[in-house]
Short mmCIF file of C-alpha atoms in Angstrom, two decimals:
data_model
loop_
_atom_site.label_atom_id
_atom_site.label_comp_id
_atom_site.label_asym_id
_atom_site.label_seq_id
_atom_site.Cartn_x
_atom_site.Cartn_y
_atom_site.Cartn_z
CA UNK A 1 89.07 80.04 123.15
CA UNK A 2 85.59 80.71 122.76
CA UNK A 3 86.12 82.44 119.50
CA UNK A 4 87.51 79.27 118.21
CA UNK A 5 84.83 76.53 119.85
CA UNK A 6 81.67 78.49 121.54
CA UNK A 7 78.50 78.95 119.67
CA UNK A 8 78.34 82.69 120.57
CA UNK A 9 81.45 82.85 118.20
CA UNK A 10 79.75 81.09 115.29
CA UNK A 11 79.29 84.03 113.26
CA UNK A 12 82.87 85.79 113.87
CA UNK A 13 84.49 82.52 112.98
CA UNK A 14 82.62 81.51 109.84
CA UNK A 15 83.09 85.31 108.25
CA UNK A 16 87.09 84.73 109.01
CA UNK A 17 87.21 81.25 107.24
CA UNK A 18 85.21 82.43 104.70
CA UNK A 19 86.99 84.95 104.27
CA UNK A 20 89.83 82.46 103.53
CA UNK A 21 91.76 81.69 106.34
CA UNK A 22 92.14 79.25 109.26
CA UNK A 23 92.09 79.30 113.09
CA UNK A 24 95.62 78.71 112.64
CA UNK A 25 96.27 81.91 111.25
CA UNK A 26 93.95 83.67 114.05
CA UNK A 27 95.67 81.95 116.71
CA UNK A 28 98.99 83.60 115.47
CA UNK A 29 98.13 87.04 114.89
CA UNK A 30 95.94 86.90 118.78
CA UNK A 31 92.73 87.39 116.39
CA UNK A 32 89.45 87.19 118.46
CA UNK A 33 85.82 88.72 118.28
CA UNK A 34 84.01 90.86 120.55
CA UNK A 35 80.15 89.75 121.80
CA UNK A 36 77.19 91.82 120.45
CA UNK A 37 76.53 92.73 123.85
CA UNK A 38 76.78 95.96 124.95
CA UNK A 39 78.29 95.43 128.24
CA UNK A 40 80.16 91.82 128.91
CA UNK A 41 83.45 93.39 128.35
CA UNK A 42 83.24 96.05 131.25
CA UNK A 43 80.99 93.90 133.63
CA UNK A 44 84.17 90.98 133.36
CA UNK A 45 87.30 93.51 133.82
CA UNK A 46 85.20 94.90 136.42
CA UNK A 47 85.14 92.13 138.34
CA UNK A 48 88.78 91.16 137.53
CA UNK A 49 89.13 94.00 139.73
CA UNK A 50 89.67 96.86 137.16
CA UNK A 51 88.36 100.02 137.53
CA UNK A 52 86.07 102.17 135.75
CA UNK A 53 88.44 104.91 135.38
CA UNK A 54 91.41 102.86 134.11
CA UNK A 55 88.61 101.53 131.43
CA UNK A 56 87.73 104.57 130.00
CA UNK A 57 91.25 105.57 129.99
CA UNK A 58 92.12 102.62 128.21
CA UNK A 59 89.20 103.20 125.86
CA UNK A 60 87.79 99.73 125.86
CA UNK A 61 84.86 101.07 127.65
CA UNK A 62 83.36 104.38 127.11
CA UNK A 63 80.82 106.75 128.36
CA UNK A 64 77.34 107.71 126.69
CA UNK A 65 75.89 111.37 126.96
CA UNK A 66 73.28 110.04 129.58
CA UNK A 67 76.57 108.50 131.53
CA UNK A 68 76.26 104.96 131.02
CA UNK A 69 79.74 102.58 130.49
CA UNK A 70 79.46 100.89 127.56
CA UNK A 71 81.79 98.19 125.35
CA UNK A 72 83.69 100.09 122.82
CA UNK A 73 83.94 96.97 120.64
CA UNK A 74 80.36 94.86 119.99
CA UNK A 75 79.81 92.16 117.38
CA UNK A 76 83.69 92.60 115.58
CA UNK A 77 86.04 90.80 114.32
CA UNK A 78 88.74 91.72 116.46
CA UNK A 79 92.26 92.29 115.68
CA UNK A 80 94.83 93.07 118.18
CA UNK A 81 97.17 96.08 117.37
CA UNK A 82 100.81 95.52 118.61
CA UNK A 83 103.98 98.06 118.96
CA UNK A 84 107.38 97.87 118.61
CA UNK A 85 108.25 95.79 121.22
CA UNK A 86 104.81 93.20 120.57
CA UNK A 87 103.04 94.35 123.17
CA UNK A 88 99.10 94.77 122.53
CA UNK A 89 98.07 98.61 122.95
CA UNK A 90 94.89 98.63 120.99
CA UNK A 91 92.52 97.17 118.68
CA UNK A 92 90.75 97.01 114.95
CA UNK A 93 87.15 95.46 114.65
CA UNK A 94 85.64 94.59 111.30
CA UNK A 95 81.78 94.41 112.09
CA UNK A 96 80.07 91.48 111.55
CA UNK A 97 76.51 92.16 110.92
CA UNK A 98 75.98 94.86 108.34
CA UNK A 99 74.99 98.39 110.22
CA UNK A 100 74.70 101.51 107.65
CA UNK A 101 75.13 103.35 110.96
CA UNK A 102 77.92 101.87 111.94
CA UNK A 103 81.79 101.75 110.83
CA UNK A 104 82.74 98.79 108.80
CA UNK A 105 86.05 99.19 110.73
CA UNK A 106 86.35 100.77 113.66
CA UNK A 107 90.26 101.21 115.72
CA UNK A 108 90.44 102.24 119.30
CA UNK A 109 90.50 105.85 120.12
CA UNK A 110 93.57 107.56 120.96
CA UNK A 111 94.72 106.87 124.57
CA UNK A 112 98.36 106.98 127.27
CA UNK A 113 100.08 104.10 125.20
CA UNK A 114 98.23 104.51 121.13
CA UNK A 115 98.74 107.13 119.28
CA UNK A 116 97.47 105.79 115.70
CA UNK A 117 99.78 108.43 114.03
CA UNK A 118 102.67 106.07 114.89
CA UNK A 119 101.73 102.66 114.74
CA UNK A 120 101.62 100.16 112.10
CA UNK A 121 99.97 97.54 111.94
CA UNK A 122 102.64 94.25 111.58
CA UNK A 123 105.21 96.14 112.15
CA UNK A 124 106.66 94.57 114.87
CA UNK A 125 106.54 90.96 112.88
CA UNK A 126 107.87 93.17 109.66
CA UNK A 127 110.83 94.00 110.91
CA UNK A 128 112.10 90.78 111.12
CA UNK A 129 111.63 89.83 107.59
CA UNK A 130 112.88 93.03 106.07
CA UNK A 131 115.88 91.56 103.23
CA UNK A 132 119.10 93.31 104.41
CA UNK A 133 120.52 93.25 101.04
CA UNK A 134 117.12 95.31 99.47
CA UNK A 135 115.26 96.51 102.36
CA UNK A 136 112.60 97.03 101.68
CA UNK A 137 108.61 97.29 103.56
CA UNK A 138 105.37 96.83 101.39
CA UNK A 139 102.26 99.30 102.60
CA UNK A 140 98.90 97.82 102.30
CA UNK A 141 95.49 99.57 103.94
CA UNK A 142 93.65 97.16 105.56
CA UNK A 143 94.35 94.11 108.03
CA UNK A 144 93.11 91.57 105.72
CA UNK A 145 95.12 93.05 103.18
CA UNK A 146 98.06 92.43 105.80
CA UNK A 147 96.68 89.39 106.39
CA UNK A 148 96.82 88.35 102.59
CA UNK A 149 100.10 89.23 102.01
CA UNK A 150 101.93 87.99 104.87
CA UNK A 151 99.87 84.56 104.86
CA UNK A 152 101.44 84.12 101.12
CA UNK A 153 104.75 84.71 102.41
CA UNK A 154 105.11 88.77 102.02
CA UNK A 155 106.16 88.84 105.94
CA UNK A 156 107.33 92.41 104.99
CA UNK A 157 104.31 94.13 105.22
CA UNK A 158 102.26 96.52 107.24
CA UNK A 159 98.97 98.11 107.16
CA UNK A 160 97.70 101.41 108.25
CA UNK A 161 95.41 102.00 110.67
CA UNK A 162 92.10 103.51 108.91
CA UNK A 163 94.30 106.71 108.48
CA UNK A 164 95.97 108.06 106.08
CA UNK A 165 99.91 108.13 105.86
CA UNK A 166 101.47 110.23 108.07
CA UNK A 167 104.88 111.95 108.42
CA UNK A 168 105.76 109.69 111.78
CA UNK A 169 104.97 106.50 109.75
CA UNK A 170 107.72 107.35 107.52
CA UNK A 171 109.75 108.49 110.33
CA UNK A 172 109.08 105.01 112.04
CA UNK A 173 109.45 102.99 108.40
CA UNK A 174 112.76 104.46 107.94
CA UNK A 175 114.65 102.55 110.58
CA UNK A 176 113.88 99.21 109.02
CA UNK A 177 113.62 99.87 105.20
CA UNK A 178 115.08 102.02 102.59
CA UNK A 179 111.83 101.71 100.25
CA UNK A 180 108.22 101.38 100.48
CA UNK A 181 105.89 99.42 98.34
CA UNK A 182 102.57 101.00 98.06
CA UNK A 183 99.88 98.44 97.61
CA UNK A 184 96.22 100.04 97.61
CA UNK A 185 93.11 99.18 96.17
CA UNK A 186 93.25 99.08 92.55
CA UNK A 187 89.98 101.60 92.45
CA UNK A 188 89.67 105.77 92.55
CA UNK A 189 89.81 105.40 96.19
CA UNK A 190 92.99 103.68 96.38
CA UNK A 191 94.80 105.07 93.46
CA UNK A 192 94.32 108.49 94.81
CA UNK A 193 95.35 107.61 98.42
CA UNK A 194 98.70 105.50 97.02
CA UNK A 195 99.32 109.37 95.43
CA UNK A 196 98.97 111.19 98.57
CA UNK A 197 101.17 107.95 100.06
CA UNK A 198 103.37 108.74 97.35
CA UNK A 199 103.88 112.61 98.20
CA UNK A 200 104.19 111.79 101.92
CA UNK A 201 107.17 109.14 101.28
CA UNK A 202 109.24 111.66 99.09
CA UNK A 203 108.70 114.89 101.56
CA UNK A 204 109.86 112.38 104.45
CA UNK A 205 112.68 111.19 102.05
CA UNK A 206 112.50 107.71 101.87
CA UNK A 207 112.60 106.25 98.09
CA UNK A 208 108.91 104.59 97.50
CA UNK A 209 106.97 103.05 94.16
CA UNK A 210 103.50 101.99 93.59
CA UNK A 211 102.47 98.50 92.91
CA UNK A 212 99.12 98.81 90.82
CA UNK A 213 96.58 96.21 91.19
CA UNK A 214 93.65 96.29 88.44
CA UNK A 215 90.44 97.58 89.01
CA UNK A 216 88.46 95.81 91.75
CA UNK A 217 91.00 93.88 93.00
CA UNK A 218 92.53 94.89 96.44
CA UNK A 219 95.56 93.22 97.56
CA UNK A 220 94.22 89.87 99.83
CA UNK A 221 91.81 88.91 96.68
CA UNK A 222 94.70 89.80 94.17
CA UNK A 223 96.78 87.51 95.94
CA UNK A 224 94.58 84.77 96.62
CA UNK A 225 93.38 84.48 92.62
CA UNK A 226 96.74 85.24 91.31
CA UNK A 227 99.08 83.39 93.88
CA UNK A 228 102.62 84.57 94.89
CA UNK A 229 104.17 84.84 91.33
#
């Protein structure tokens, strides 16, 4: 709620609409924003009752050198990652004030119930929209390239989660889909990463192709200038 109406949230909420969506669409996918504030996650679940060591395990909170709790997630976008079954097990933050020091993205670390090496983000809506007849899963990077795509009516799509393709993801792709649709940034960058996709798809045995974009475009600004056709 406060992401959508509080003036703390002002800044996390214009960068989404401006980035070309509504509240709508960030009610759906559970999309919310963390505080810049280094503590105000851990000092609430604390006094939900929580405790510190179920925090850290979690890996909402963690621990500096010095041995002071601390937010994992402060002044980002936030996107919930969901599994299988649609239950939330971690999370993606974009950052919202430019930091060279800082991740543009950052995912929660590894913990009990996320293992990054086997989750996809969307998956879980994917599935559901995979055509029986030519099944078939499109592969896209980021979450507003997700975003993009499934907002224009590509519902079969999933994103990666700031790794690279992985043996398991095919593994886990292969009991909804027959192919993949590689969709990466139509730069170096991208073009050398659909590759490597490429390689990964084929060893794991799962029929794949490549759907180039041109040059500076990545898939949520193709689609937006372009439209569906």
């Amino acid at each position: 709620e406060k992401f959508k109406t509080s003036p703390e949230g002002k800044l996390a909420r214009e960068y989404f609409l401006k980035r070309g969506y509504t509240m709508s669409v960030a009610e759906e996918f559970k999309i919310g924003w963390a505080p810049d504030d280094w503590r105000q996650l851990f000092e609430f679940l604390s006094k939900k009752g929580f405790s510190e060591t179920l925090l850290l395990k979690s890996s909402l909170v963690a621990r500096s050198a010095k041995g002071t709790t601390y937010d994992t997630f402060q002044g980002r976008l936030l996107f919930p990652i969901q599994n299988l079954q649609g239950k939330t097990v971690a999370f993606g933050g974009r950052i919202l004030k430019e930091d060279p020091a800082a991740p543009k993205y950052l995912n929660s670390p590894e913990n009990p119930i996320f293992q990054k090496r086997k989750e996809l983000f969307g998956l879980n809506l994917a599935k559901k929209f995979v055509d029986r007849d030519h099944p078939k899963i499109l592969v896209v990077e980021g979450y507003f390239d997700f975003l993009g795509l499934y907002n224009a009516g590509f519902k079969n799509t999933v994103a990666t989660l700031g790794t690279a393709l992985g043996d398991d993801h095919v593994r886990v792709l292969k009991r909804f889909a027959d192919e993949a649709i590689v969709v990466y940034d139509g730069d170096k960058a991208g073009e050398a990463a659909s590759l490597r996709g490429l390689e990964i798809f084929v060893e794991g045995g799962m029929n794949v192709r490549i759907a180039r974009l041109p040059i500076g475009f990545d898939p949520d600004d193709f689609v937006k200038k372009n439209g569906n056709e």
